[in-house]
Amino acid sequence: MSKTNQGNFLEDFRLGQVIRHATPRTVTEGDVALYTALYGSRFAPQSSAKFASAIGLAEKGRAPIDDLLAFHIVFGKTVPDISLNAVANLGYAAGRFGVQVFPGDTLSAVSTVIGIKENSNRQTGVVYVRTTGLNQRGETVLDYIRWVMVRKRDPNAVLAETLVPDLPTAVAAGDLILPTELQLDRYDAVLAGSPYLWDDYSPGEKIDHVDGSTIEEAEHMMATRLWQNTARVHFNQFTEGKGRFGRRLIYGGHIISLARALSFNGLGNAFKLVAINGGRHANPTFAGDTIFAWSEVLQRIEIPGRDDVGALRLRLVATRDCPCGDFPLFAENGHDIDPAVVLDFDYTVLIPRRRG
Amino acid sequence: MSKTNQGNFLEDFRLGQVIRHATPRTVTEGDVALYTALYGSRFAPQSSAKFASAIGLAEKGRAPIDDLLAFHIVFGKTVPDISLNAVANLGYAAGRFGVQVFPGDTLSAVSTVIGIKENSNRQTGVVYVRTTGLNQRGETVLDYIRWVMVRKRDPNAVLAETLVPDLPTAVAAGDLILPTELQLDRYDAVLAGSPYLWDDYSPGEKIDHVDGSTIEEAEHMMATRLWQNTARVHFNQFTEGKGRFGRRLIYGGHIISLARALSFNGLGNAFKLVAINGGRHANPTFAGDTIFAWSEVLQRIEIPGRDDVGALRLRLVATRDCPCGDFPLFAENGHDIDPAVVLDFDYTVLIPRRRG
Amino acid sequence: MSKTNQGNFLEDFRLGQVIRHATPRTVTEGDVALYTALYGSRFAPQSSAKFASAIGLAEKGRAPIDDLLAFHIVFGKTVPDISLNAVANLGYAAGRFGVQVFPGDTLSAVSTVIGIKENSNRQTGVVYVRTTGLNQRGETVLDYIRWVMVRKRDPNAVLAETLVPDLPTAVAAGDLILPTELQLDRYDAVLAGSPYLWDDYSPGEKIDHVDGSTIEEAEHMMATRLWQNTARVHFNQFTEGKGRFGRRLIYGGHIISLARALSFNGLGNAFKLVAINGGRHANPTFAGDTIFAWSEVLQRIEIPGRDDVGALRLRLVATRDCPCGDFPLFAENGHDIDPAVVLDFDYTVLIPRRRG
């Protein structure tokens, strides 16, 4: 029998199955530097240990890592077990960031199968998993649900059970986890690079992030390997060149990080992710595409007991080769997604409030 | 009103204006590794903590970072405020390196407007700023003057004041700052990789650095993002493809670092920059260009009270797609710059002296 | 006289000559992150400090670096002295890994010339060197023999001596060096990502590693610069474009690391290299090539006195643009190497044994 990993097919999953994923990973300052080199992120608390210390986010004098860096590493661990035979990564829900991650922490991941359903073609189906990322003390740094369309090994195989889980449309305000020492009295908005605070954003407001970033093969592959994500479609031009697109596909998370970094221009004080409410990769992306992004403020959320910090629920839309001055989202028929849109991401961030 | 940064236009600057730049940045060993990966630098004190310790340059057992790495990070902070609307980065002067930078230090930057002058076309003008890079203790790690051609928002705007500052042609020998603990008794030239010391270089001597290095899009973008430099022309092929050059422009500092790394071959003991006397980016560069370099010894400088170390003032010239065996600089008319020349950089380095 | 390094030509080498190589190098977590980004390696003890600690491989809570990362850094130091004028890197033998390398260690390299022989054309010859990589305490982290075809400066030069050294076909089992604290009682194969242990592999068994990885110019150049390897053929498209291949050549070690990372899929518990028995770069590789790999188990080696760990001697074959389902090695004539094969590498790894 082959000793190589064939991955799981639809009929290999069982409701309630718990999967301990391989390859624990110690995060380092090297990962942080690469994250900056790959995305150019500028949010101050993740860029400066001194800034992080001033607002209670540092640990042993070190800045926390970018929340999406933690997300990508945790996600990467799940690929060999969950999505090696995936046709498509369909969506995210109920994502919540827990304790912060610092260089030196070792991350691992565990997933539970919470839903499974065959498609009518009997060739494929959808698996829903809840994945928890843990640090070396067993504390949750992140948990989220994702669902994936997976091939069946044998079209005639019959699934033992079918369940489509109820998914929340958003993480409730009361469920958001704030860093325990967070204290924004000494938050310096000039150093952070933007004068706009929680109070300045209104539901319905749209922001064009203006700048564009062109993807190179070397960059998305280095990123995806850094997360030890093994999905084959990203790395192998010989095989993908003969495939549906003729090219290597970009890992969807690469687009999330590019768009988040672009969003600094307009959301410079939105310094920390606390929830991923939902998201989908609306279209594939390829090297050579230039990514643009815009945001819509969906909701302004008060944090109980806090007058220094609030939350914003944001829709982050990324496009390829399409500047976002007119906020593209839907196609002309008003229903389908605009073919230029590659990401529609719904997440919640912390941002300082104006006081006094 | 848009919440995105529009940058400053010529008429937004005021003589004496002090600008605290955003995005403080903690430097790490990850940045150092990327600097090596991007430029292949081999100067021994920045490569080896043990070597640095032996000559009094280490701190807590760690090697100092490359001086140009500090320069790029400080420079990067100034872009959103100074040069987002720049037409061209015209020159540098009076640059001086102060206390050394080590992994763990947090750098920030402050600039003062020291000159401003409208061009006769009334569309653009030149702004002169003195920028100071500071560490977390408020110590100066670097300060330098640069001047930039900037667009006006409104051609009819009238400048309140005009001043073109006097700029020194070079940093005076007495103004050079030596690391306080520097002591070259145990300098090992075999380990450093070159037998040539201060005494072996003569004013007027020219050195062809022989090797060439081809620029890739992924490399210059990763570098420029690592410095959190947001100048748009470097990243966005969609927009630049429609522009004057049809391509993304390379950040000029990328060329300085490439040329400095090439200069190791011939200047292997020139281990530390102490001054940037001047410099200009003579022509733009693009991915695919192969950078070559040559140096001229402009001056051999004695350091008062030191017989172990001297300084060399050097001209570093970089070309694209043009080997430097005949030291290209001026075009055939003897006046214009050779179109193959992309950098003409005047700087001062420390180098051990022969003794006994 | 030129101050640039011309490198050594065949007639410059002397039997018994000892060469202290330049550019000592402190390894950091930044190098480790780049290694992961460039190769996507997933072997657990080098990925996770916690995993490494559980099996006695960590030091001060830190994971050891990948053995090949140490190899590349040591190899890189030798290039300016040994192979700057090389026509070809012919082979490796008698390679042995010594004490482990951790971030913070400073590596240097010393080589001894152990063989020299002119070719019949009198234009070139072969030099054999034994290179030792040392840490800052002078402990051996690696030593190996390599031989290189080098140009003569003067075809009429006469060599003082000729000697072709006897080379062992493999490092003897009794000569393998195990990390002193290694203890596999707590080895967690689920976390490591593979259920297959020493006992499950049989001599003669072949494993197709299935996945492929496409090389980009930016990646191989960043890797090769990170090792401070100065061989000119890797970096300079202007000159190589006019040369034999019309393209930049990839550093052979880049292929070794790509193939080793691919081999995780099938050899996930083969967690540490202890010997390089032999190896040759059978054909050149270029950007755009997709690298595939397969392995053959050559020998299953018991480690005296250990029932928790054994060794496997493996042949690792890498190809370009050629999936390895039928284990390509020889051409149709049964004698020449298959033109798709780019690496034939013979090495020994540690792997846990099944017990109880």
GROMACS .gro file of N, CA, C and O in nm, chain B residues 18 74 78 93-94 134 137 142 151 199 206 213 230 232 239 250 256 265 282 325:
model
   80
  374VAL      N    1   0.696   7.011   1.146
  374VAL     CA    2   0.750   6.885   1.200
  374VAL      C    3   0.644   6.777   1.183
  374VAL      O    4   0.529   6.794   1.224
  430VAL      N    5   1.345   5.348   0.811
  430VAL     CA    6   1.318   5.489   0.845
  430VAL      C    7   1.261   5.561   0.722
  430VAL      O    8   1.160   5.632   0.731
  434THR      N    9   0.848   5.760   0.605
  434THR     CA   10   0.825   5.898   0.561
  434THR      C   11   0.739   5.905   0.434
  434THR      O   12   0.685   6.011   0.403
  449ALA      N   13   2.138   6.408   0.114
  449ALA     CA   14   2.258   6.477   0.162
  449ALA      C   15   2.263   6.468   0.313
  449ALA      O   16   2.162   6.438   0.379
  450ALA      N   17   2.382   6.495   0.367
  450ALA     CA   18   2.401   6.511   0.511
  450ALA      C   19   2.346   6.394   0.591
  450ALA      O   20   2.293   6.412   0.700
  490LEU      N   21   1.465   5.727   1.499
  490LEU     CA   22   1.488   5.715   1.643
  490LEU      C   23   1.463   5.573   1.689
  490LEU      O   24   1.375   5.505   1.635
  493ARG      N   25   1.447   5.433   2.272
  493ARG     CA   26   1.496   5.520   2.381
  493ARG      C   27   1.507   5.664   2.335
  493ARG      O   28   1.557   5.750   2.408
  498LEU      N   29   1.986   5.751   1.284
  498LEU     CA   30   2.012   5.795   1.147
  498LEU      C   31   1.947   5.930   1.129
  498LEU      O   32   1.835   5.950   1.176
  507ARG      N   33   0.391   6.698  -0.657
  507ARG     CA   34   0.285   6.765  -0.732
  507ARG      C   35   0.214   6.869  -0.645
  507ARG      O   36   0.206   6.855  -0.523
  555ASP      N   37   4.466   5.121   0.444
  555ASP     CA   38   4.595   5.162   0.388
  555ASP      C   39   4.611   5.123   0.241
  555ASP      O   40   4.696   5.180   0.171
  562LYS      N   41   3.967   5.304  -0.875
  562LYS     CA   42   3.835   5.253  -0.915
  562LYS      C   43   3.833   5.102  -0.908
  562LYS      O   44   3.932   5.035  -0.943
  569SER      N   45   2.352   4.117  -1.062
  569SER     CA   46   2.237   4.060  -0.991
  569SER      C   47   2.109   4.104  -1.062
  569SER      O   48   2.083   4.224  -1.077
  586THR      N   49   0.501   5.263   0.108
  586THR     CA   50   0.370   5.251   0.042
  586THR      C   51   0.363   5.318  -0.095
  586THR      O   52   0.254   5.331  -0.150
  588ARG      N   53   0.304   5.388  -0.446
  588ARG     CA   54   0.217   5.300  -0.524
  588ARG      C   55   0.282   5.243  -0.649
  588ARG      O   56   0.244   5.137  -0.696
  595THR      N   57  -0.227   4.947  -1.277
  595THR     CA   58  -0.221   5.090  -1.300
  595THR      C   59  -0.091   5.130  -1.371
  595THR      O   60  -0.093   5.208  -1.467
  606ILE      N   61   1.108   5.017  -0.962
  606ILE     CA   62   1.177   4.963  -0.845
  606ILE      C   63   1.208   5.077  -0.747
  606ILE      O   64   1.255   5.183  -0.788
  612ILE      N   65   2.034   5.064  -0.411
  612ILE     CA   66   2.146   5.097  -0.320
  612ILE      C   67   2.192   4.970  -0.248
  612ILE      O   68   2.312   4.941  -0.240
  621ASN      N   69   3.268   4.253  -0.305
  621ASN     CA   70   3.376   4.197  -0.388
  621ASN      C   71   3.470   4.310  -0.429
  621ASN      O   72   3.458   4.367  -0.537
  638ALA      N   73   1.975   5.794  -1.090
  638ALA     CA   74   1.994   5.860  -1.219
  638ALA      C   75   1.893   5.815  -1.323
  638ALA      O   76   1.856   5.891  -1.413
  681GLY      N   77   3.341   4.718  -1.626
  681GLY     CA   78   3.486   4.712  -1.645
  681GLY      C   79   3.547   4.845  -1.687
  681GLY      O   80   3.662   4.875  -1.653
   0.00000   0.00000   0.00000
